[in-house]
Short mmCIF file of C-alpha atoms and ligand atoms in Angstrom, two decimals:
data_model
loop_
_atom_site.label_atom_id
_atom_site.label_comp_id
_atom_site.label_asym_id
_atom_site.label_seq_id
_atom_site.Cartn_x
_atom_site.Cartn_y
_atom_site.Cartn_z
CA UNK A 1 173.92 -72.00 4.36
CA UNK A 2 173.84 -72.57 8.13
CA UNK A 3 170.30 -72.95 9.41
CA UNK A 4 169.00 -71.14 12.48
CA UNK A 5 168.76 -74.53 14.18
CA UNK A 6 172.57 -74.71 14.37
CA UNK A 7 172.57 -71.44 16.28
CA UNK A 8 169.94 -72.43 18.84
CA UNK A 9 171.11 -76.01 19.24
CA UNK A 10 173.64 -75.34 22.06
CA UNK A 11 170.89 -73.64 24.11
CA UNK A 12 168.48 -76.54 23.54
CA UNK A 13 171.22 -78.98 24.61
CA UNK A 14 171.49 -77.28 28.00
CA UNK A 15 167.79 -77.79 28.77
CA UNK A 16 166.42 -81.06 30.16
CA UNK A 17 165.44 -83.14 27.08
CA UNK A 18 161.69 -83.00 27.62
CA UNK A 19 161.75 -79.22 28.18
CA UNK A 20 163.78 -78.77 24.97
CA UNK A 21 161.25 -80.89 23.11
CA UNK A 22 158.27 -78.93 24.45
CA UNK A 23 159.99 -75.64 23.58
CA UNK A 24 160.58 -76.85 20.01
CA UNK A 25 156.94 -77.90 19.64
CA UNK A 26 155.73 -74.52 20.93
CA UNK A 27 158.05 -72.66 18.57
CA UNK A 28 156.76 -74.76 15.66
CA UNK A 29 153.16 -74.08 16.73
CA UNK A 30 153.99 -70.37 16.57
CA UNK A 31 155.31 -70.64 13.00
CA UNK A 32 159.05 -71.05 13.61
CA UNK A 33 159.30 -73.55 10.77
CA UNK A 34 160.26 -70.81 8.33
CA UNK A 35 163.50 -70.21 10.25
CA UNK A 36 164.51 -73.87 10.51
CA UNK A 37 166.13 -76.28 8.12
CA UNK A 38 168.07 -75.87 4.91
CA UNK A 39 166.07 -74.43 2.01
CA UNK A 40 167.31 -77.47 0.03
CA UNK A 41 165.18 -79.69 2.24
CA UNK A 42 162.07 -77.93 1.00
CA UNK A 43 162.61 -77.86 -2.74
CA UNK A 44 160.21 -80.11 -4.66
CA UNK A 45 161.36 -83.70 -4.28
CA UNK A 46 163.09 -85.40 -7.23
CA UNK A 47 160.77 -87.81 -9.10
CA UNK A 48 163.09 -90.75 -8.29
CA UNK A 49 161.98 -90.47 -4.63
CA UNK A 50 158.24 -90.48 -5.34
CA UNK A 51 156.17 -93.58 -4.71
CA UNK A 52 152.52 -94.62 -4.74
CA UNK A 53 151.57 -96.96 -1.91
CA UNK A 54 148.10 -97.83 -0.56
CA UNK A 55 146.69 -95.31 -3.04
CA UNK A 56 148.72 -92.51 -1.43
CA UNK A 57 151.30 -90.43 -3.30
CA UNK A 58 154.44 -90.15 -1.18
CA UNK A 59 156.68 -87.33 -2.50
CA UNK A 60 159.68 -88.93 -0.77
CA UNK A 61 160.17 -91.98 1.48
CA UNK A 62 161.48 -90.18 4.60
CA UNK A 63 158.89 -89.85 7.37
CA UNK A 64 158.71 -88.56 10.93
CA UNK A 65 158.35 -91.46 13.38
CA UNK A 66 155.66 -91.62 16.08
CA UNK A 67 156.29 -90.05 19.47
CA UNK A 68 157.66 -86.70 18.30
CA UNK A 69 154.24 -85.13 17.81
CA UNK A 70 152.04 -87.29 20.01
CA UNK A 71 149.12 -84.85 20.04
CA UNK A 72 149.13 -83.76 16.37
CA UNK A 73 150.20 -80.23 17.25
CA UNK A 74 152.59 -79.61 14.33
CA UNK A 75 152.13 -82.10 11.46
CA UNK A 76 151.97 -79.30 8.86
CA UNK A 77 155.22 -77.76 10.09
CA UNK A 78 157.00 -81.12 10.00
CA UNK A 79 155.83 -81.71 6.43
CA UNK A 80 157.15 -78.26 5.53
CA UNK A 81 160.57 -79.26 6.86
CA UNK A 82 160.71 -81.78 4.02
CA UNK A 83 159.34 -85.02 5.46
CA UNK A 84 157.45 -87.12 2.93
CA UNK A 85 154.92 -88.09 5.61
CA UNK A 86 154.32 -87.58 9.32
CA UNK A 87 153.01 -90.02 11.90
CA UNK A 88 151.30 -88.43 14.91
CA UNK A 89 150.61 -90.24 18.22
CA UNK A 90 150.71 -92.56 19.97
CA UNK A 91 147.31 -91.32 21.04
CA UNK A 92 145.25 -93.08 23.72
CA UNK A 93 141.42 -92.87 23.83
CA UNK A 94 141.36 -90.86 27.08
CA UNK A 95 143.97 -88.28 28.11
CA UNK A 96 146.67 -89.61 30.46
CA UNK A 97 149.80 -88.06 31.97
CA UNK A 98 152.32 -90.85 31.29
CA UNK A 99 155.12 -91.81 33.68
CA UNK A 100 156.67 -89.49 36.29
CA UNK A 101 159.48 -87.20 35.08
CA UNK A 102 162.35 -87.45 34.32
CA UNK A 103 161.47 -90.00 31.65
CA UNK A 104 163.53 -88.93 28.65
CA UNK A 105 167.34 -89.23 28.56
CA UNK A 106 169.90 -88.23 25.93
CA UNK A 107 172.84 -90.61 25.59
CA UNK A 108 175.15 -88.19 23.76
CA UNK A 109 178.17 -90.49 23.42
CA UNK A 110 176.00 -93.28 22.01
CA UNK A 111 173.93 -90.97 19.79
CA UNK A 112 170.91 -92.59 21.44
CA UNK A 113 167.88 -91.80 23.58
CA UNK A 114 166.22 -93.78 26.34
CA UNK A 115 162.57 -92.93 26.98
CA UNK A 116 159.93 -94.23 29.34
CA UNK A 117 157.28 -91.65 28.48
CA UNK A 118 154.47 -94.20 28.97
CA UNK A 119 151.99 -92.86 26.39
CA UNK A 120 151.56 -89.33 27.71
CA UNK A 121 148.64 -88.26 25.56
CA UNK A 122 146.09 -85.49 25.26
CA UNK A 123 143.61 -88.16 24.15
CA UNK A 124 141.72 -88.91 20.94
CA UNK A 125 139.27 -86.01 21.18
CA UNK A 126 142.10 -83.46 21.11
CA UNK A 127 143.94 -85.18 18.23
CA UNK A 128 140.77 -85.63 16.18
CA UNK A 129 139.87 -81.97 16.83
CA UNK A 130 143.26 -80.73 15.55
CA UNK A 131 143.32 -83.02 12.53
CA UNK A 132 139.82 -82.04 11.48
CA UNK A 133 140.90 -78.38 11.40
CA UNK A 134 144.05 -78.89 9.30
CA UNK A 135 144.12 -78.45 5.55
CA UNK A 136 144.30 -81.91 3.99
CA UNK A 137 147.65 -81.66 2.28
CA UNK A 138 150.56 -83.99 2.86
CA UNK A 139 150.35 -87.49 4.30
CA UNK A 140 149.59 -87.79 8.03
CA UNK A 141 149.24 -91.16 9.77
CA UNK A 142 147.78 -91.67 13.24
CA UNK A 143 149.44 -94.10 15.67
CA UNK A 144 146.96 -95.67 18.12
CA UNK A 145 147.49 -97.00 21.63
CA UNK A 146 145.55 -98.01 24.73
CA UNK A 147 145.15 -96.36 28.09
CA UNK A 148 147.31 -97.72 30.85
CA UNK A 149 144.35 -98.44 33.15
CA UNK A 150 141.93 -99.76 30.54
CA UNK A 151 139.90 -102.88 31.29
CA UNK A 152 139.65 -103.76 27.58
CA UNK A 153 142.73 -103.08 25.44
CA UNK A 154 141.08 -104.28 22.23
CA UNK A 155 138.17 -101.87 22.74
CA UNK A 156 140.64 -99.00 23.15
CA UNK A 157 142.25 -99.69 19.76
CA UNK A 158 138.83 -100.18 18.14
CA UNK A 159 137.74 -96.79 19.45
CA UNK A 160 140.89 -95.28 17.94
CA UNK A 161 140.12 -96.82 14.55
CA UNK A 162 136.50 -95.66 14.63
CA UNK A 163 137.33 -92.10 15.56
CA UNK A 164 140.49 -91.54 13.51
CA UNK A 165 139.68 -93.48 10.31
CA UNK A 166 138.17 -90.53 8.48
CA UNK A 167 140.98 -88.11 9.31
CA UNK A 168 144.08 -90.27 9.01
CA UNK A 169 145.85 -91.17 5.77
CA UNK A 170 146.92 -94.37 7.49
CA UNK A 171 146.52 -95.90 10.95
CA UNK A 172 149.09 -97.69 13.07
CA UNK A 173 148.29 -100.29 15.71
CA UNK A 174 151.08 -99.81 18.23
CA UNK A 175 151.57 -103.05 20.13
CA UNK A 176 155.27 -102.55 20.74
CA UNK A 177 156.02 -99.67 23.11
CA UNK A 178 157.95 -101.06 26.06
CA UNK A 179 156.59 -98.59 28.62
CA UNK A 180 152.99 -99.72 29.04
CA UNK A 181 152.81 -102.94 31.09
CA UNK A 182 151.37 -105.84 29.07
CA UNK A 183 151.33 -103.97 25.74
CA UNK A 184 153.90 -106.11 23.96
CA UNK A 185 151.93 -109.26 24.84
CA UNK A 186 149.46 -108.14 22.17
CA UNK A 187 152.09 -109.29 19.64
CA UNK A 188 151.49 -112.97 20.45
CA UNK A 189 149.78 -114.99 17.72
CA UNK A 190 146.29 -115.53 19.20
CA UNK A 191 145.88 -112.12 20.77
CA UNK A 192 147.19 -110.31 17.68
CA UNK A 193 144.82 -112.26 15.43
CA UNK A 194 141.81 -111.39 17.62
CA UNK A 195 142.89 -107.77 17.86
CA UNK A 196 143.42 -107.29 14.13
CA UNK A 197 140.19 -109.06 13.15
CA UNK A 198 138.29 -106.78 15.51
CA UNK A 199 140.04 -103.72 14.10
CA UNK A 200 139.22 -104.74 10.53
CA UNK A 201 135.56 -104.79 11.57
CA UNK A 202 135.92 -101.38 13.25
CA UNK A 203 137.40 -100.03 10.02
CA UNK A 204 134.40 -101.31 8.08
CA UNK A 205 132.08 -99.70 10.60
CA UNK A 206 133.97 -96.44 10.16
CA UNK A 207 133.15 -96.66 6.46
CA UNK A 208 136.63 -95.93 5.16
CA UNK A 209 139.26 -98.42 3.97
CA UNK A 210 142.10 -96.48 5.53
CA UNK A 211 145.42 -98.43 5.36
CA UNK A 212 146.13 -100.12 8.70
CA UNK A 213 149.68 -101.05 9.77
CA UNK A 214 151.10 -102.79 12.83
CA UNK A 215 154.22 -101.50 14.58
CA UNK A 216 156.41 -104.20 16.09
CA UNK A 217 159.19 -104.42 18.66
CA UNK A 218 162.79 -105.27 17.83
CA UNK A 219 163.01 -107.71 20.76
CA UNK A 220 161.22 -110.67 19.18
CA UNK A 221 162.22 -114.34 19.09
CA UNK A 222 162.40 -116.12 15.71
CA UNK A 223 159.05 -117.81 16.50
CA UNK A 224 157.38 -114.52 17.33
CA UNK A 225 158.66 -113.00 14.08
CA UNK A 226 157.26 -115.92 12.08
CA UNK A 227 153.93 -115.74 13.88
CA UNK A 228 153.58 -112.00 13.26
CA UNK A 229 154.38 -112.35 9.56
CA UNK A 230 151.78 -115.12 9.21
CA UNK A 231 149.12 -113.22 11.15
CA UNK A 232 149.83 -110.11 9.09
CA UNK A 233 149.37 -112.00 5.82
CA UNK A 234 146.33 -113.97 7.06
CA UNK A 235 144.42 -111.02 8.49
CA UNK A 236 145.15 -108.83 5.48
CA UNK A 237 146.61 -105.84 7.28
CA UNK A 238 148.31 -103.35 4.99
CA UNK A 239 151.87 -103.27 6.30
CA UNK A 240 154.31 -103.43 9.21
CA UNK A 241 156.45 -100.77 10.87
CA UNK A 242 159.79 -102.20 11.96
CA UNK A 243 160.64 -101.24 14.66
CA UNK A 244 159.88 -99.58 17.96
CA UNK A 245 162.54 -98.95 20.65
CA UNK A 246 164.50 -101.81 22.25
CA UNK A 247 164.84 -103.05 25.82
CA UNK A 248 168.35 -104.27 24.97
CA UNK A 249 171.43 -102.28 26.03
CA UNK A 250 174.07 -103.19 23.43
CA UNK A 251 177.55 -101.97 24.48
CA UNK A 252 176.54 -98.47 25.58
CA UNK A 253 179.04 -96.07 27.11
CA UNK A 254 176.86 -93.15 28.27
CA UNK A 255 176.24 -92.44 31.94
CA UNK A 256 172.48 -92.81 31.41
CA UNK A 257 172.75 -96.24 29.74
CA UNK A 258 171.05 -98.03 32.63
CA UNK A 259 167.90 -95.93 32.78
CA UNK A 260 164.74 -98.02 32.34
CA UNK A 261 162.81 -97.62 29.08
CA UNK A 262 163.15 -98.03 25.34
CA UNK A 263 166.43 -97.32 23.56
CA UNK A 264 166.45 -95.59 20.16
CA UNK A 265 169.10 -94.12 17.88
CA UNK A 266 172.40 -95.43 16.55
CA UNK A 267 172.65 -98.68 18.60
CA UNK A 268 169.23 -99.71 17.26
CA UNK A 269 170.12 -99.22 13.60
CA UNK A 270 171.75 -102.56 12.72
CA UNK A 271 169.41 -104.82 14.73
CA UNK A 272 166.23 -103.11 13.47
CA UNK A 273 167.50 -103.33 9.87
CA UNK A 274 168.24 -107.04 10.37
CA UNK A 275 164.71 -107.54 11.72
CA UNK A 276 163.34 -105.65 8.73
CA UNK A 277 165.14 -108.01 6.31
CA UNK A 278 163.79 -110.93 8.30
CA UNK A 279 160.21 -109.64 8.15
CA UNK A 280 160.61 -109.00 4.40
CA UNK A 281 161.65 -112.64 3.91
CA UNK A 282 159.01 -114.03 6.26
CA UNK A 283 156.22 -112.05 4.53
CA UNK A 284 157.70 -113.02 1.14
CA UNK A 285 157.91 -109.40 0.03
CA UNK A 286 154.11 -109.17 -0.06
CA UNK A 287 153.65 -106.54 2.65
CA UNK A 288 154.88 -102.97 2.42
CA UNK A 289 157.26 -102.33 5.31
CA UNK A 290 158.28 -99.07 6.96
CA UNK A 291 161.84 -99.21 8.31
CA UNK A 292 162.65 -97.22 11.44
CA UNK A 293 165.44 -97.36 13.99
CA UNK A 294 168.67 -95.41 14.21
CA UNK A 295 168.60 -93.68 10.83
CA UNK A 296 171.18 -90.86 10.89
CA UNK A 297 172.33 -90.76 7.27
CA UNK A 298 171.28 -91.50 3.68
CA UNK A 299 173.33 -94.71 3.88
CA UNK A 300 171.27 -95.90 6.89
CA UNK A 301 168.00 -95.12 5.10
CA UNK A 302 169.22 -96.80 1.90
CA UNK A 303 170.27 -99.92 3.83
CA UNK A 304 166.73 -100.20 5.20
CA UNK A 305 165.22 -99.75 1.74
CA UNK A 306 167.47 -102.46 0.30
CA UNK A 307 166.63 -104.69 3.28
CA UNK A 308 162.94 -104.41 2.39
CA UNK A 309 161.51 -101.05 3.48
CA UNK A 310 159.31 -99.14 1.04
CA UNK A 311 159.40 -96.13 3.37
CA UNK A 312 161.57 -95.11 6.33
CA UNK A 313 161.03 -92.98 9.44
CA UNK A 314 163.25 -91.33 12.02
CA UNK A 315 163.08 -89.56 15.34
CA UNK A 316 166.37 -89.73 17.32
CA UNK A 317 168.51 -88.69 14.33
CA UNK A 318 166.50 -85.48 14.16
CA UNK A 319 167.25 -84.72 17.81
CA UNK A 320 171.01 -85.01 17.31
CA UNK A 321 171.42 -83.59 13.79
CA UNK A 322 168.47 -81.20 13.46
CA UNK A 323 166.16 -80.71 10.50
CA UNK A 324 168.97 -80.33 7.91
CA UNK A 325 169.25 -84.11 8.12
CA UNK A 326 166.00 -84.54 6.16
CA UNK A 327 167.32 -82.79 3.05
CA UNK A 328 170.69 -84.54 3.40
CA UNK A 329 169.06 -87.97 3.47
CA UNK A 330 166.90 -87.21 0.45
CA UNK A 331 169.83 -85.88 -1.62
CA UNK A 332 171.99 -88.83 -0.54
CA UNK A 333 169.29 -91.32 -1.51
CA UNK A 334 169.10 -89.88 -5.02
CA UNK A 335 172.88 -90.32 -5.38
CA UNK A 336 172.84 -93.87 -4.01
CA UNK A 337 169.99 -94.92 -6.32
CA UNK A 338 171.85 -93.49 -9.31
CA UNK A 339 175.14 -95.13 -8.25
CA UNK A 340 173.46 -98.53 -8.16
CA UNK A 341 171.48 -98.08 -11.38
CA UNK A 342 168.01 -97.87 -9.81
CA UNK A 343 165.50 -95.50 -11.41
CA UNK A 344 163.29 -95.27 -8.33
CA UNK A 345 162.97 -96.23 -4.67
CA UNK A 346 160.55 -98.97 -5.63
CA UNK A 347 163.20 -100.68 -7.77
CA UNK A 348 165.61 -100.80 -4.83
CA UNK A 349 163.18 -102.15 -2.19
CA UNK A 350 164.31 -105.52 -0.82
CA UNK A 351 167.20 -105.98 -3.26
CA UNK A 352 169.65 -106.77 -0.45
CA UNK A 353 167.37 -108.57 2.01
CA UNK A 354 169.43 -111.75 1.72
CA UNK A 355 172.66 -109.91 2.54
CA UNK A 356 171.42 -109.42 6.12
CA UNK A 357 172.00 -111.97 8.89
CA UNK A 358 168.89 -114.10 9.36
CA UNK A 359 168.66 -113.31 13.04
CA UNK A 360 170.56 -110.74 14.92
CA UNK A 361 170.15 -111.58 18.57
CA UNK A 362 170.03 -108.51 20.75
CA UNK A 363 172.38 -108.68 23.75
CA UNK A 364 170.28 -108.07 26.86
C1 FMN B 401 160.95 -89.88 23.08
C2 FMN B 401 160.38 -90.94 22.20
C3 FMN B 401 159.01 -91.18 22.24
C4 FMN B 401 158.46 -92.17 21.41
N1 FMN B 401 157.12 -92.37 21.44
C5 FMN B 401 156.56 -93.27 20.60
C6 FMN B 401 155.16 -93.45 20.56
O1 FMN B 401 154.40 -92.77 21.24
N2 FMN B 401 154.67 -94.41 19.73
C7 FMN B 401 155.48 -95.17 18.92
O2 FMN B 401 154.97 -96.01 18.18
N3 FMN B 401 156.81 -95.01 18.93
C8 FMN B 401 157.36 -94.08 19.74
N4 FMN B 401 158.72 -93.90 19.73
C9 FMN B 401 159.56 -94.78 18.89
C10 FMN B 401 159.91 -94.15 17.55
O3 FMN B 401 158.76 -93.92 16.78
C11 FMN B 401 160.87 -95.07 16.76
O4 FMN B 401 160.20 -96.28 16.49
C12 FMN B 401 162.14 -95.37 17.53
O5 FMN B 401 162.56 -94.26 18.27
C13 FMN B 401 163.28 -95.79 16.61
O6 FMN B 401 163.59 -94.76 15.68
P1 FMN B 401 164.80 -93.71 15.90
O7 FMN B 401 166.00 -94.50 16.28
O8 FMN B 401 164.92 -93.00 14.60
O9 FMN B 401 164.36 -92.81 16.99
C14 FMN B 401 159.30 -92.92 20.55
C15 FMN B 401 160.67 -92.66 20.51
C16 FMN B 401 161.22 -91.68 21.31
C17 FMN B 401 162.70 -91.42 21.24
#
């Protein structure tokens, strides 16, 4: 059955990307979710897709990546579309407008997006207010960032942990967006150690052992990858999200290919999966990983799971294929698990990590 999304898609395509996105969010806020997506995407998930991680029961491993719902306006609607979990944010402590528009570009021919949003955010108070009003059903993570003009980046993240710990099912320390000057430097060994130790203390102060993950960039040298894996294991954080958008521009053909910002979508799929396998090896399979980058099919999601991801997320695939993709990925995953003789997602995690190249160097 064709979903309503297929009918409205041509009109959305004609709008500037950010206007189309805002229109979609408003429609979802007004309850449009019941007209979107295949009914199949909303049937109860098959038991083979269920997983318990960090004490949370994930009905399926397919999540919405950060950046789609930065201000926690529609997490319930996105869960209703069939996602197994939703990550809201990145949210900064104080509201900020982000970079001047235009700052979001569709690269149709490459099935990719370039964005330089720059953490446009309604701020923590707004996000916390919305989350405290929602019914606690479904898994919602909160992705934390820092204000562009902050004097103390570590204090910004600590404030995020303190204020969001009680309302989030998990927290993400985003040190990998390419559009806030200096942000990615937080991934270096010493700074990351200091940051994470401080955030562990903030979590204790908050009085809730909410799982805390770190989201990393795809553009990391072998040394940086090793350092991050060691820091992650030493500090005792709960997992890694691999990966954010890339600064690389690998063989793109679209007119907009040279816009500044982070690239997501199809060209990011192979390199972010290779990085995932690398992080799985470097952390010796001891850290749950969330694989994100260029997922547009069940095969892409399955490749990330076999490379080492316990869960996956997507954003750009949803923009190009619409919400039917969620149900398609879930159904495809069930078939792929059965084909390969796995009884559950958990059994498949990491089973092909050594089939990936050790380092896939991104062509800048
Ligand atoms: C428009 C846009 C905005 C994004 N904003 C954020 C963000 O605020 N925080 C974050 O951690 N990642 C952000 N991301 C990155 C995504 O969460 C994801 O890591 C990346 O896009 C790769 O996945 P994809 O290829 O499925 O889109 C954004 C991506 C896009 C396309």
